[in-house]
Amino acid sequence: MRRHVCVWFPDWPLDRLRRSRDRFQPSGPPSITRAGDAPAEPQAFVLTEVGQHGLRVIAANAAAREQGVDVGLRFADARARAPGLVAEPVDRQAEARALKALALWMERWSPSIALAEEDSVLIDASGAAHLFGGEAEMLADMAGRLEQGGLSCRLGLA
């Protein structure tokens, strides 16, 4: 029986951008705050893309979503909901390259890997699960390693 794992990265554009920027940040001393200072609130941030009807939000971080900014919203409407919103255009080519590189890294679970859509990887796990202690253990290994790498993901096995 064939067994396939679908690994979906719901925040792929944001995760990819954050990881690429983290890689090039110089390491320095940790920031120092005075006792009693409240931690800074995360900035509402979105990635945008020009579509048929103008600029649209294609990814929003948690701070933006808390202010009512959702994927698919026109950017003008998003700005009205979150006046301090910071935006950048999405880089589809960089995302595609990074997803392909990630898929190659994921060959650790199976040599049969395919890209699906712009934010998913399919893995033919037929006959491979026993190498990881079973299907549940293999999925836990996948989720743990991807989370450790700073990627949010959802896994499905069929």
XYZ file of N, CA and C in Angstrom:
474
model
N 0.853 -1.179 0.000
C 0.000 0.000 0.000
C 0.902 1.246 0.000
N 0.602 2.183 -0.867
C 1.351 3.433 -0.962
C 0.975 4.339 0.204
N 1.967 4.998 0.786
C 1.735 5.945 1.883
C 2.420 7.254 1.513
N 1.684 8.340 1.603
C 2.215 9.654 1.249
C 2.027 10.624 2.403
N 2.999 11.474 2.579
C 2.940 12.533 3.585
C 2.880 13.860 2.841
N 1.931 14.685 3.217
C 1.879 16.045 2.701
C 2.335 16.971 3.823
N 3.345 17.760 3.543
C 3.850 18.734 4.510
C 3.467 20.114 3.982
N 2.562 20.758 4.696
C 2.078 22.072 4.298
C 2.681 23.113 5.234
N 3.197 24.174 4.641
C 3.786 25.275 5.401
C 2.832 26.472 5.293
N 1.915 26.627 6.253
C 0.895 27.670 6.136
C 1.451 29.094 6.130
N 2.599 29.296 6.749
C 3.212 30.627 6.791
C 4.504 30.652 5.981
N 4.555 29.876 4.907
C 5.785 29.741 4.138
C 6.417 31.067 3.727
N 5.671 31.999 3.119
C 6.341 33.240 2.696
C 6.982 33.999 3.864
N 6.288 34.045 4.998
C 6.828 34.755 6.162
C 7.993 33.993 6.788
N 7.856 32.666 6.904
C 8.940 31.854 7.464
C 10.191 31.946 6.603
N 10.014 31.871 5.287
C 11.162 31.941 4.380
C 11.868 33.285 4.489
N 11.097 34.360 4.535
C 11.677 35.692 4.637
C 12.424 35.863 5.963
N 11.805 35.441 7.062
C 12.440 35.558 8.375
C 13.728 34.747 8.439
N 13.686 33.513 7.934
C 14.886 32.668 7.955
C 15.998 33.249 7.100
N 15.647 33.819 5.952
C 16.693 34.390 5.095
C 17.311 35.618 5.740
N 16.514 36.392 6.446
C 17.059 37.582 7.115
C 17.841 37.219 8.357
N 17.395 36.206 9.092
C 18.120 35.770 10.286
C 19.514 35.292 9.926
N 19.641 34.674 8.771
C 20.923 34.132 8.333
C 21.947 35.239 8.136
N 21.501 36.426 7.775
C 22.436 37.508 7.463
C 22.528 38.574 8.546
N 21.889 38.363 9.691
C 21.959 39.318 10.785
C 23.261 39.111 11.548
N 23.999 40.184 11.789
C 25.215 40.019 12.591
C 24.843 39.675 14.029
N 25.609 38.784 14.616
C 25.321 38.456 16.007
C 26.019 39.482 16.891
N 25.292 39.962 17.824
C 25.830 40.967 18.730
C 25.321 40.719 20.131
N 25.572 41.653 21.015
C 25.114 41.462 22.388
C 23.590 41.505 22.441
N 22.996 40.772 23.370
C 21.547 40.813 23.499
C 21.102 42.208 23.895
N 19.895 42.563 23.488
C 19.393 43.889 23.838
C 19.127 43.946 25.339
N 19.405 45.084 25.905
C 19.250 45.264 27.343
C 18.047 46.167 27.588
N 17.172 45.744 28.476
C 16.016 46.567 28.835
C 16.049 46.833 30.329
N 15.445 47.930 30.708
C 15.366 48.254 32.131
C 14.328 47.361 32.792
N 14.501 47.126 34.062
C 13.525 46.338 34.808
C 12.178 47.039 34.741
N 11.142 46.278 34.513
C 9.797 46.845 34.449
C 9.372 47.273 33.060
N 10.307 47.303 32.096
C 9.927 47.648 30.725
C 9.078 46.530 30.140
N 8.024 46.911 29.468
C 7.190 45.922 28.789
C 7.900 45.501 27.504
N 7.776 44.229 27.134
C 8.383 43.815 25.867
C 7.709 44.524 24.701
N 8.485 44.823 23.695
C 7.937 45.523 22.534
C 6.922 44.636 21.823
N 5.819 45.238 21.410
C 4.804 44.509 20.658
C 5.343 44.225 19.263
N 5.079 43.045 18.730
C 5.532 42.773 17.367
C 4.813 43.674 16.376
N 5.521 44.094 15.368
C 4.995 44.982 14.335
C 4.088 44.200 13.392
N 2.928 44.772 13.070
C 2.042 44.164 12.080
C 2.743 44.213 10.725
N 2.866 43.059 10.078
C 3.635 42.949 8.845
C 2.901 42.056 7.856
N 2.916 42.456 6.588
C 2.310 41.646 5.528
C 3.218 41.593 4.313
N 3.009 40.562 3.523
C 3.612 40.479 2.202
C 2.498 40.712 1.197
N 2.807 41.458 0.153
C 1.796 41.821 -0.833
C 2.202 41.375 -2.225
N 1.191 41.344 -3.093
C 1.419 41.000 -4.495
C 0.374 41.722 -5.337
N 0.810 42.194 -6.486
C -0.113 42.862 -7.389
C -0.948 41.797 -8.085
N -2.269 41.972 -8.002
C -3.187 41.037 -8.635
C -4.052 41.744 -9.655
N -5.080 41.066 -10.091
C -5.968 41.605 -11.114
C -6.676 42.877 -10.649
N -6.980 42.950 -9.367
C -7.701 44.100 -8.827
C -6.851 44.941 -7.891
N -5.548 44.983 -8.132
C -4.666 45.818 -7.332
C -3.840 45.021 -6.345
N -3.251 45.730 -5.413
C -2.354 45.145 -4.421
C -3.149 44.358 -3.382
N -2.738 43.116 -3.153
C -3.415 42.231 -2.206
C -2.437 41.694 -1.178
N -2.954 41.371 -0.004
C -2.178 40.740 1.061
C -2.113 39.245 0.754
N -0.911 38.690 0.700
C -0.774 37.249 0.462
C -0.248 36.510 1.698
N 0.235 37.249 2.696
C 0.672 36.649 3.958
C 0.646 37.731 5.026
N 0.200 37.350 6.221
C 0.120 38.298 7.342
C 0.630 37.620 8.608
N 1.432 38.355 9.375
C 1.915 37.769 10.631
C 0.816 37.842 11.691
N 1.078 37.267 12.852
C 0.075 37.188 13.910
C -0.382 38.574 14.361
N 0.535 39.525 14.445
C 0.171 40.876 14.879
C -0.799 41.518 13.886
N -0.586 41.286 12.608
C -1.494 41.831 11.594
C -2.842 41.119 11.645
N -2.825 39.798 11.813
C -4.088 39.047 11.883
C -4.910 39.467 13.086
N -4.257 39.797 14.196
C -4.977 40.253 15.387
C -5.713 41.567 15.137
N -5.233 42.326 14.174
C -5.863 43.604 13.838
C -6.856 43.459 12.686
N -7.159 42.224 12.296
C -8.161 41.983 11.272
C -7.642 41.932 9.853
N -6.331 41.834 9.680
C -5.745 41.760 8.340
C -5.630 40.283 7.966
N -6.309 39.897 6.894
C -6.316 38.512 6.444
C -5.751 38.397 5.039
N -5.319 37.207 4.698
C -4.832 36.918 3.349
C -5.976 37.147 2.367
N -5.657 37.785 1.254
C -6.652 38.065 0.226
C -7.242 39.467 0.308
N -7.037 40.127 1.432
C -7.564 41.473 1.628
C -6.816 42.466 0.743
N -7.531 43.437 0.214
C -6.840 44.482 -0.541
C -5.956 45.258 0.425
N -4.801 45.687 -0.063
C -3.845 46.346 0.817
C -4.409 47.641 1.403
N -5.176 48.383 0.627
C -5.772 49.628 1.141
C -6.693 49.325 2.325
N -7.457 48.240 2.240
C -8.333 47.858 3.345
C -7.521 47.376 4.543
N -6.424 46.681 4.266
C -5.554 46.224 5.349
C -4.951 47.410 6.089
N -4.524 48.424 5.354
C -3.957 49.633 5.965
C -4.996 50.353 6.813
N -6.257 50.320 6.379
C -7.323 50.959 7.160
C -7.527 50.225 8.485
N -7.389 48.911 8.485
C -7.568 48.127 9.712
C -6.357 48.219 10.635
N -5.182 48.350 10.051
C -3.942 48.405 10.826
C -3.099 49.565 10.306
N -3.310 50.771 10.819
C -2.629 51.960 10.286
C -1.102 51.878 10.297
N -0.512 51.192 11.245
C 0.948 51.093 11.319
C 1.505 49.908 10.563
N 0.723 49.336 9.682
C 1.094 48.129 8.955
C 2.349 48.350 8.099
N 3.267 47.396 8.191
C 4.474 47.409 7.371
C 4.293 46.337 6.304
N 4.670 46.663 5.065
C 4.469 45.719 3.965
C 5.691 45.645 3.071
N 5.828 44.493 2.437
C 6.874 44.263 1.437
C 6.273 43.426 0.326
N 6.775 43.579 -0.877
C 6.301 42.690 -1.948
C 6.882 41.289 -1.771
N 6.104 40.301 -2.118
C 6.554 38.918 -2.022
C 7.562 38.647 -3.139
N 8.509 37.769 -2.874
C 9.510 37.369 -3.865
C 9.237 35.908 -4.216
N 8.399 35.672 -5.206
C 7.989 34.314 -5.576
C 9.169 33.456 -6.037
N 10.127 34.052 -6.715
C 11.274 33.273 -7.178
C 12.121 32.778 -6.009
N 12.337 33.642 -5.026
C 13.114 33.245 -3.850
C 12.367 32.173 -3.062
N 11.050 32.290 -2.991
C 10.261 31.280 -2.286
C 10.340 29.931 -2.969
N 10.265 29.932 -4.298
C 10.338 28.678 -5.047
C 11.708 28.024 -4.870
N 12.778 28.819 -4.928
C 14.130 28.276 -4.733
C 14.281 27.695 -3.325
N 13.790 28.412 -2.334
C 13.924 27.952 -0.952
C 13.104 26.688 -0.702
N 11.908 26.602 -1.290
C 11.089 25.401 -1.105
C 11.744 24.198 -1.784
N 12.345 24.418 -2.936
C 13.047 23.326 -3.619
C 14.230 22.848 -2.776
N 14.974 23.780 -2.206
C 16.102 23.410 -1.342
C 15.613 22.658 -0.108
N 14.512 23.098 0.461
C 13.949 22.418 1.624
C 13.502 21.004 1.248
N 12.883 20.862 0.087
C 12.444 19.542 -0.357
C 13.636 18.596 -0.518
N 14.736 19.105 -1.038
C 15.938 18.270 -1.159
C 16.448 17.839 0.217
N 16.384 18.734 1.186
C 16.789 18.403 2.548
C 15.864 17.338 3.132
N 14.580 17.387 2.733
C 13.586 16.446 3.266
C 13.742 15.043 2.692
N 14.682 14.848 1.772
C 14.943 13.500 1.271
C 15.476 12.578 2.361
N 15.756 13.111 3.512
C 16.181 12.286 4.641
C 15.097 11.286 5.020
N 13.828 11.591 4.671
C 12.722 10.691 5.001
C 12.334 9.789 3.833
N 12.662 10.185 2.625
C 12.361 9.373 1.450
C 13.023 10.014 0.233
N 13.496 9.200 -0.698
C 14.090 9.792 -1.900
C 13.046 10.275 -2.904
N 11.792 9.975 -2.647
C 10.726 10.365 -3.573
C 9.972 11.571 -3.018
N 10.350 12.755 -3.500
C 9.816 14.021 -3.013
C 9.263 14.802 -4.197
N 8.169 15.518 -3.974
C 7.610 16.378 -5.026
C 7.118 17.670 -4.398
N 7.254 18.760 -5.130
C 6.695 20.031 -4.692
C 5.222 20.064 -5.069
N 4.412 20.591 -4.183
C 2.982 20.713 -4.446
C 2.585 22.145 -4.145
N 2.021 22.813 -5.145
C 1.636 24.208 -4.988
C 2.878 25.040 -4.656
N 2.658 26.149 -3.966
C 3.754 27.067 -3.634
C 4.205 26.935 -2.190
N 3.553 26.044 -1.431
C 3.839 25.988 -0.003
C 3.759 24.585 0.584
N 3.896 23.559 -0.249
C 3.754 22.185 0.236
C 4.765 21.266 -0.427
N 5.080 20.205 0.314
C 5.971 19.160 -0.195
C 5.273 17.824 0.022
N 5.286 16.977 -1.010
C 4.734 15.627 -0.904
C 5.884 14.631 -0.807
N 5.741 13.697 0.115
C 6.771 12.693 0.346
C 6.140 11.311 0.189
N 6.697 10.491 -0.685
C 6.255 9.102 -0.808
C 6.964 8.326 0.289
N 6.247 8.037 1.354
C 6.840 7.395 2.526
C 6.615 5.886 2.525
N 6.184 5.344 1.399
C 5.932 3.901 1.314
C 7.204 3.131 1.661
N 7.123 2.281 2.649
C 8.255 1.449 3.025
C 9.349 2.161 3.788
N 9.162 3.423 4.145
C 10.220 4.154 4.846
C 9.939 4.339 6.337
N 8.700 4.255 6.737
C 8.335 4.565 8.123
C 9.037 3.663 9.132
N 9.245 2.391 8.776
C 9.880 1.477 9.734
C 11.300 1.918 10.095
N 11.932 2.702 9.218
C 13.278 3.189 9.495
C 13.294 4.222 10.623
N 12.131 4.765 10.929
C 12.014 5.795 11.968
C 11.215 5.305 13.168
N 10.881 4.026 13.189
C 10.136 3.468 14.311
C 8.643 3.416 14.078
N 8.198 3.699 12.880
C 6.769 3.687 12.556
C 6.310 5.046 12.041
N 5.065 5.074 11.561
C 4.558 6.300 10.956
C 4.455 7.453 11.944
N 3.947 7.163 13.141
C 3.788 8.230 14.139
C 5.139 8.839 14.509
N 6.140 7.984 14.668
C 7.474 8.463 15.023
C 8.097 9.250 13.876
N 7.860 8.798 12.638
C 8.393 9.510 11.485
C 7.776 10.905 11.391
N 6.453 10.992 11.579
C 5.792 12.295 11.537
C 6.275 13.197 12.667
N 6.475 12.618 13.847
C 6.981 13.409 14.978
C 8.396 13.912 14.684
N 9.208 13.083 14.054
C 10.565 13.484 13.682
C 10.517 14.634 12.679
N 9.646 14.506 11.672
C 9.492 15.575 10.683
C 9.079 16.881 11.353
N 8.018 16.815 12.129
C 7.493 18.021 12.775
C 8.538 18.648 13.688
N 9.231 17.824 14.451
C 10.240 18.338 15.371
C 11.396 19.016 14.664
N 11.905 18.388 13.615
C 13.040 18.971 12.890
C 12.648 20.254 12.160
N 11.457 20.265 11.575
C 11.011 21.470 10.873
C 10.755 22.610 11.858
N 10.149 22.286 12.992
C 9.914 23.310 14.019
C 11.236 23.838 14.568
N 12.192 22.961 14.765
C 13.510 23.358 15.246
C 14.166 24.316 14.241
N 13.864 24.133 12.975
C 14.390 24.999 11.930
C 13.596 26.288 11.768
N 12.609 26.506 12.617
C 11.837 27.750 12.568
C 10.719 27.750 11.550
N 10.259 26.576 11.154
C 9.179 26.493 10.164
C 7.903 25.975 10.822
N 6.810 26.668 10.578
C 5.522 26.150 11.030
C 4.996 25.233 9.931
N 4.478 24.066 10.322
C 4.007 23.128 9.308
C 2.828 22.326 9.841
N 2.114 21.742 8.910
C 1.050 20.787 9.223
C 1.313 19.563 8.363
N 1.144 18.400 8.974
C 1.435 17.143 8.300
C 0.172 16.332 8.109
N 0.090 15.673 6.986
C -1.017 14.761 6.729
C -0.463 13.490 6.107
N -0.985 12.341 6.531
C -0.533 11.054 6.030
C -1.717 10.296 5.469
N -1.580 9.791 4.264
C -2.673 9.013 3.652
C -2.096 7.882 2.845
